[in-house]
CSV table of C-alpha atoms in Angstrom, one decimal:
chain,number,residue,atom,x,y,z
A,6,MET,CA,4.5,7.4,0.1
A,7,PRO,CA,4.4,10.9,-1.7
A,8,HIS,CA,7.3,13.0,-1.5
A,9,SER,CA,6.3,16.7,-0.8
A,10,THR,CA,8.7,19.5,-1.4
A,11,ALA,CA,7.5,21.6,1.5
A,12,VAL,CA,6.1,20.9,5.1
A,13,PRO,CA,3.4,23.2,6.5
A,14,ALA,CA,4.2,24.8,9.5
A,15,HIS,CA,0.7,23.8,11.0
A,16,PRO,CA,-0.7,20.4,11.6
A,17,LEU,CA,-2.3,18.6,9.0
A,18,TYR,CA,-5.7,17.4,8.8
A,19,SER,CA,-5.1,13.9,10.1
A,20,GLN,CA,-2.9,15.0,12.9
A,21,VAL,CA,-5.6,16.8,14.4
A,22,GLU,CA,-7.0,14.9,17.7
A,23,ALA,CA,-10.7,15.6,19.0
A,24,ASP,CA,-11.1,17.4,22.1
A,25,GLU,CA,-12.5,15.9,25.1
A,26,ARG,CA,-16.2,16.9,24.2
A,27,GLY,CA,-15.4,15.3,20.6
A,28,ASN,CA,-15.0,18.5,18.8
A,29,VAL,CA,-12.6,18.8,15.9
A,30,GLU,CA,-11.7,22.2,14.3
A,31,TYR,CA,-9.3,22.3,11.4
A,32,SER,CA,-8.7,25.2,8.8
A,33,GLY,CA,-6.0,24.7,6.2
A,34,ASP,CA,-3.2,27.2,5.7
A,35,LEU,CA,-4.3,27.2,1.7
A,36,ARG,CA,-7.9,28.0,2.4
A,37,ARG,CA,-9.5,30.8,0.4
A,38,ASP,CA,-13.3,31.2,0.6
A,39,ASP,CA,-13.5,33.5,-2.4
A,40,LEU,CA,-12.8,30.4,-5.0
A,41,ASP,CA,-15.8,28.8,-7.0
A,42,LEU,CA,-15.3,25.0,-7.4
A,43,SER,CA,-14.0,25.2,-10.8
A,44,ALA,CA,-11.0,27.6,-9.5
A,45,LEU,CA,-10.6,25.4,-6.4
A,46,THR,CA,-10.0,22.3,-8.5
A,47,VAL,CA,-7.6,23.9,-10.5
A,48,ASN,CA,-5.6,25.1,-7.4
A,49,ILE,CA,-5.6,21.7,-6.0
A,50,HIS,CA,-4.5,20.1,-9.0
A,51,GLN,CA,-1.8,22.5,-9.4
A,52,HIS,CA,-0.7,22.0,-5.6
A,53,LEU,CA,-0.5,18.4,-5.9
A,54,ASP,CA,1.5,18.6,-9.1
A,55,ASN,CA,4.3,20.6,-7.4
A,56,GLU,CA,3.9,18.8,-4.0
A,57,ILE,CA,4.2,15.1,-5.0
A,58,ALA,CA,7.2,14.3,-7.0
A,59,GLY,CA,6.5,12.3,-10.2
A,60,GLY,CA,2.7,12.4,-9.5
A,61,ARG,CA,0.0,12.6,-12.1
A,62,PHE,CA,-3.4,13.7,-11.2
A,63,SER,CA,-7.0,14.1,-12.6
A,64,VAL,CA,-8.8,16.6,-10.2
A,65,ARG,CA,-12.5,17.6,-10.7
A,66,GLY,CA,-15.2,18.9,-8.6
A,67,GLU,CA,-19.1,17.9,-8.2
A,68,ARG,CA,-22.1,19.6,-6.6
A,69,PHE,CA,-24.9,17.7,-4.7
A,70,ALA,CA,-27.7,18.5,-2.4
A,71,GLY,CA,-25.2,18.5,0.7
A,72,GLY,CA,-22.6,20.8,-0.5
A,73,ARG,CA,-19.2,20.3,-2.8
A,74,LYS,CA,-16.8,17.6,-3.4
A,75,VAL,CA,-13.5,17.6,-4.9
A,76,ILE,CA,-12.5,14.1,-6.4
A,77,VAL,CA,-8.7,13.5,-6.9
A,78,GLU,CA,-8.0,10.4,-9.1
A,79,VAL,CA,-4.4,9.5,-8.9
A,80,LEU,CA,-3.0,8.5,-12.6
A,81,ASP,CA,0.7,7.8,-11.7
A,82,VAL,CA,3.2,8.0,-9.0
A,83,PRO,CA,6.6,6.4,-8.3
A,84,ASP,CA,5.4,4.5,-5.4
A,85,ASP,CA,3.9,0.9,-5.6
A,86,LEU,CA,0.7,1.1,-3.9
A,87,SER,CA,-0.3,-2.9,-4.2
A,88,ASP,CA,0.2,-3.1,-0.4
A,89,GLU,CA,-3.1,-2.1,1.3
A,90,THR,CA,-1.1,-0.3,4.2
A,91,THR,CA,1.3,1.7,2.1
A,92,ARG,CA,-1.9,2.5,-0.4
A,93,ARG,CA,-4.1,3.6,2.8
A,94,THR,CA,-1.1,5.6,4.0
A,95,PHE,CA,-0.7,7.4,0.8
A,96,GLU,CA,-4.4,8.4,0.3
A,97,THR,CA,-4.4,9.8,3.7
A,98,ALA,CA,-1.5,11.8,2.9
A,99,ILE,CA,-3.0,13.1,-0.2
A,100,ARG,CA,-6.3,13.9,1.6
A,101,ASP,CA,-4.1,16.0,3.8
A,102,GLN,CA,-3.1,18.3,1.1
A,103,ILE,CA,-6.5,18.6,-0.2
A,104,GLU,CA,-7.5,19.5,3.1
A,105,ARG,CA,-5.2,22.3,3.4
A,106,PHE,CA,-7.7,24.3,1.1
A,107,GLY,CA,-10.6,24.0,3.2
A,108,PHE,CA,-12.1,23.9,6.7
A,109,VAL,CA,-13.7,21.2,8.9
A,110,ARG,CA,-15.8,21.5,12.0
A,111,SER,CA,-16.8,18.2,13.3
A,112,ASN,CA,-18.1,16.4,16.7
A,113,ILE,CA,-17.7,12.6,16.6
A,114,LEU,CA,-19.8,12.1,19.5
A,115,GLN,CA,-22.7,14.0,18.0
A,116,ASP,CA,-22.2,12.8,14.2
A,117,PHE,CA,-21.8,16.4,13.2
A,118,MET,CA,-19.8,17.8,10.4
A,119,SER,CA,-19.3,21.3,8.6
A,120,CYS,CA,-16.7,21.7,6.0
A,121,SER,CA,-16.0,23.7,3.0
A,122,PHE,CA,-16.0,20.5,0.6
A,123,PHE,CA,-15.8,17.0,0.8
A,124,ASN,CA,-13.2,15.1,-0.9
A,125,GLU,CA,-12.5,11.6,-2.2
A,126,VAL,CA,-9.1,10.1,-3.4
A,127,ARG,CA,-9.2,7.4,-6.1
A,128,ILE,CA,-6.4,5.3,-7.4
A,129,GLY,CA,-7.3,5.1,-11.1
A,130,ARG,CA,-6.8,2.3,-13.6
A,131,ALA,CA,-4.2,4.6,-15.2
A,132,TYR,CA,-2.0,4.0,-12.2
A,133,TRP,CA,-2.3,0.2,-12.4
A,134,SER,CA,-1.4,0.2,-15.7
A,135,ALA,CA,1.5,2.2,-15.3
A,136,LEU,CA,2.6,0.1,-12.4
A,137,SER,CA,2.1,-2.8,-14.6
A,138,ALA,CA,4.4,-1.5,-17.4
A,139,ARG,CA,7.1,-0.8,-14.8
A,140,ARG,CA,6.8,-4.2,-13.3
A,141,GLY,CA,6.8,-5.5,-16.9
A,142,PRO,CA,3.3,-6.4,-18.2
A,143,GLN,CA,2.1,-9.7,-19.8
A,144,ASN,CA,1.1,-9.5,-23.3
A,145,PRO,CA,2.6,-6.3,-24.2
A,146,VAL,CA,1.5,-4.4,-27.2
A,147,GLN,CA,3.2,-2.0,-28.8
A,148,SER,CA,1.2,1.6,-28.8
A,149,THR,CA,1.5,2.6,-32.4
A,150,VAL,CA,-2.0,3.4,-32.7
A,151,PRO,CA,-3.2,5.9,-30.1
A,152,LEU,CA,-6.7,5.9,-28.5
A,153,ALA,CA,-8.0,8.9,-30.4
A,154,THR,CA,-6.7,7.2,-33.7
A,155,PHE,CA,-8.3,3.9,-33.1
A,156,LYS,CA,-11.5,5.6,-32.1
A,157,ARG,CA,-11.7,7.2,-35.9
A,158,ALA,CA,-10.5,3.8,-37.4
A,159,VAL,CA,-12.7,1.3,-35.8
A,160,LYS,CA,-16.1,1.0,-37.4
A,161,GLY,CA,-19.4,-1.1,-37.1
A,162,GLY,CA,-18.8,-4.5,-38.8
A,163,ASP,CA,-15.3,-4.6,-37.4
A,164,GLN,CA,-15.1,-7.9,-35.0
A,165,LEU,CA,-13.1,-8.4,-31.7
A,166,LYS,CA,-11.9,-11.5,-30.6
A,167,LEU,CA,-10.9,-11.6,-26.9
A,168,ILE,CA,-7.6,-13.6,-26.7
A,169,ALA,CA,-6.4,-12.7,-23.3
A,170,ALA,CA,-8.2,-11.9,-19.8
A,171,PRO,CA,-8.4,-12.5,-16.3
A,172,ALA,CA,-8.9,-16.2,-15.3
A,173,GLY,CA,-12.6,-17.1,-15.4
A,174,HIS,CA,-13.8,-14.4,-17.9
A,175,ARG,CA,-16.6,-15.7,-19.7
A,176,SER,CA,-16.2,-14.1,-23.2
A,177,LEU,CA,-12.5,-15.6,-23.3
A,178,GLY,CA,-11.7,-17.1,-26.7
A,179,MET,CA,-15.0,-15.3,-28.3
A,180,THR,CA,-15.4,-13.4,-31.2
A,181,ARG,CA,-17.9,-10.6,-31.3
A,182,PRO,CA,-18.7,-8.1,-34.2
A,183,ILE,CA,-19.0,-4.2,-33.3
A,184,ILE,CA,-22.4,-3.0,-33.2
A,185,GLN,CA,-21.7,0.5,-32.7
A,186,VAL,CA,-18.9,2.9,-32.0
A,187,ARG,CA,-19.6,5.6,-29.4
A,188,SER,CA,-17.3,8.2,-27.6
A,189,VAL,CA,-16.8,6.2,-24.4
A,190,ASP,CA,-17.3,2.6,-25.4
A,191,LEU,CA,-18.1,0.1,-28.1
A,192,ILE,CA,-21.4,-1.8,-28.5
A,193,LEU,CA,-20.5,-5.6,-29.4
A,194,GLU,CA,-23.1,-8.1,-30.6
A,195,GLY,CA,-25.1,-9.6,-27.2
A,196,PRO,CA,-25.3,-6.8,-27.0
A,197,SER,CA,-22.5,-6.0,-24.5
A,198,TYR,CA,-20.5,-3.0,-23.9
A,199,LEU,CA,-16.5,-2.5,-24.1
A,200,THR,CA,-15.7,0.9,-22.3
A,201,LEU,CA,-12.9,2.4,-23.9
A,202,PRO,CA,-9.9,3.5,-21.0
A,203,LYS,CA,-8.1,6.7,-20.3
A,204,ALA,CA,-5.4,6.6,-23.0
A,205,ALA,CA,-2.7,5.3,-20.5
A,206,ALA,CA,-4.3,2.1,-20.1
A,207,PHE,CA,-4.8,1.6,-23.8
A,208,ALA,CA,-2.5,-0.1,-26.5
A,209,CYS,CA,-2.9,-0.7,-29.9
A,210,ASP,CA,-0.5,-2.1,-32.7
A,211,GLY,CA,-3.1,-2.2,-35.4
A,212,LYS,CA,-4.0,-5.5,-35.1
A,213,ARG,CA,-4.2,-6.0,-31.3
A,214,VAL,CA,-6.0,-4.0,-28.7
A,215,ARG,CA,-4.9,-4.3,-25.0
A,216,ILE,CA,-7.2,-2.6,-22.4
A,217,GLY,CA,-5.8,-2.3,-18.9
A,218,ILE,CA,-8.3,-3.1,-16.1
A,219,GLY,CA,-5.9,-3.5,-13.4
A,220,SER,CA,-6.8,-2.9,-9.6
A,221,ASP,CA,-5.0,-3.3,-6.2
A,222,HIS,CA,-5.6,-6.8,-6.2
A,223,GLU,CA,-4.3,-7.6,-9.9
A,224,PRO,CA,-2.3,-4.5,-11.3
A,225,ASP,CA,-1.7,-6.1,-14.4
A,226,ALA,CA,-5.4,-7.3,-15.3
A,227,HIS,CA,-6.0,-6.6,-18.9
A,228,LEU,CA,-8.3,-7.7,-21.8
A,229,LEU,CA,-6.4,-8.4,-25.1
A,230,TYR,CA,-8.4,-8.5,-28.4
A,231,GLU,CA,-7.5,-9.7,-32.0
A,232,TRP,CA,-9.2,-6.4,-33.9
A,233,ILE,CA,-10.7,-8.1,-37.2
A,234,ARG,CA,-11.2,-5.4,-39.6
A,235,ALA,CA,-14.3,-5.8,-41.7
A,236,ALA,CA,-13.8,-5.9,-45.6
A,237,ALA,CA,-13.4,-2.5,-47.5
């Protein structure tokens, strides 16, 4: 559960109930109609950082034909969210904080909704990697080569041998040459694509590369590669 440093005087969005005709009306105490999407996401990010003790978040906005959307990715919080009930309660609490910046008018009987923006809360891979680290991960790799340094050092002709992966992974034990290095992934012979994670889910000691792919079902899930460099 997130720990808020302040409790708003008005009800939160999840506490508002529909009237006898199915109408729901909510206006957040932090609502500002003069903010563009960029400023809105900055304010929400700052608010979550201040409200949720020990939390780290990524906040971005999207525009689409139906309006605007704010996407909050949870990078880390001290809480263990592996239990589904705990996770859903946490997501609702975060969504309540986001909704304080907007308004919602809806009717659940008529399938009608009007709002200043939609929102989505995601539990990112970085969170599951952090949870795994707190629990004590399998196949730990000392992170002496940061992700940015690895991107500069790895090159076509190097090889990656997959030496550990979740059960049933079809590439376990295979060695594949790197065909191309791109900003967000590596193209391996096959072709196959190895997506590079956020820095928090990456560890490299110069010989081994550990990529966290954890989820709520398996927080410590990861790919462990042996990095075989091409001859100079």
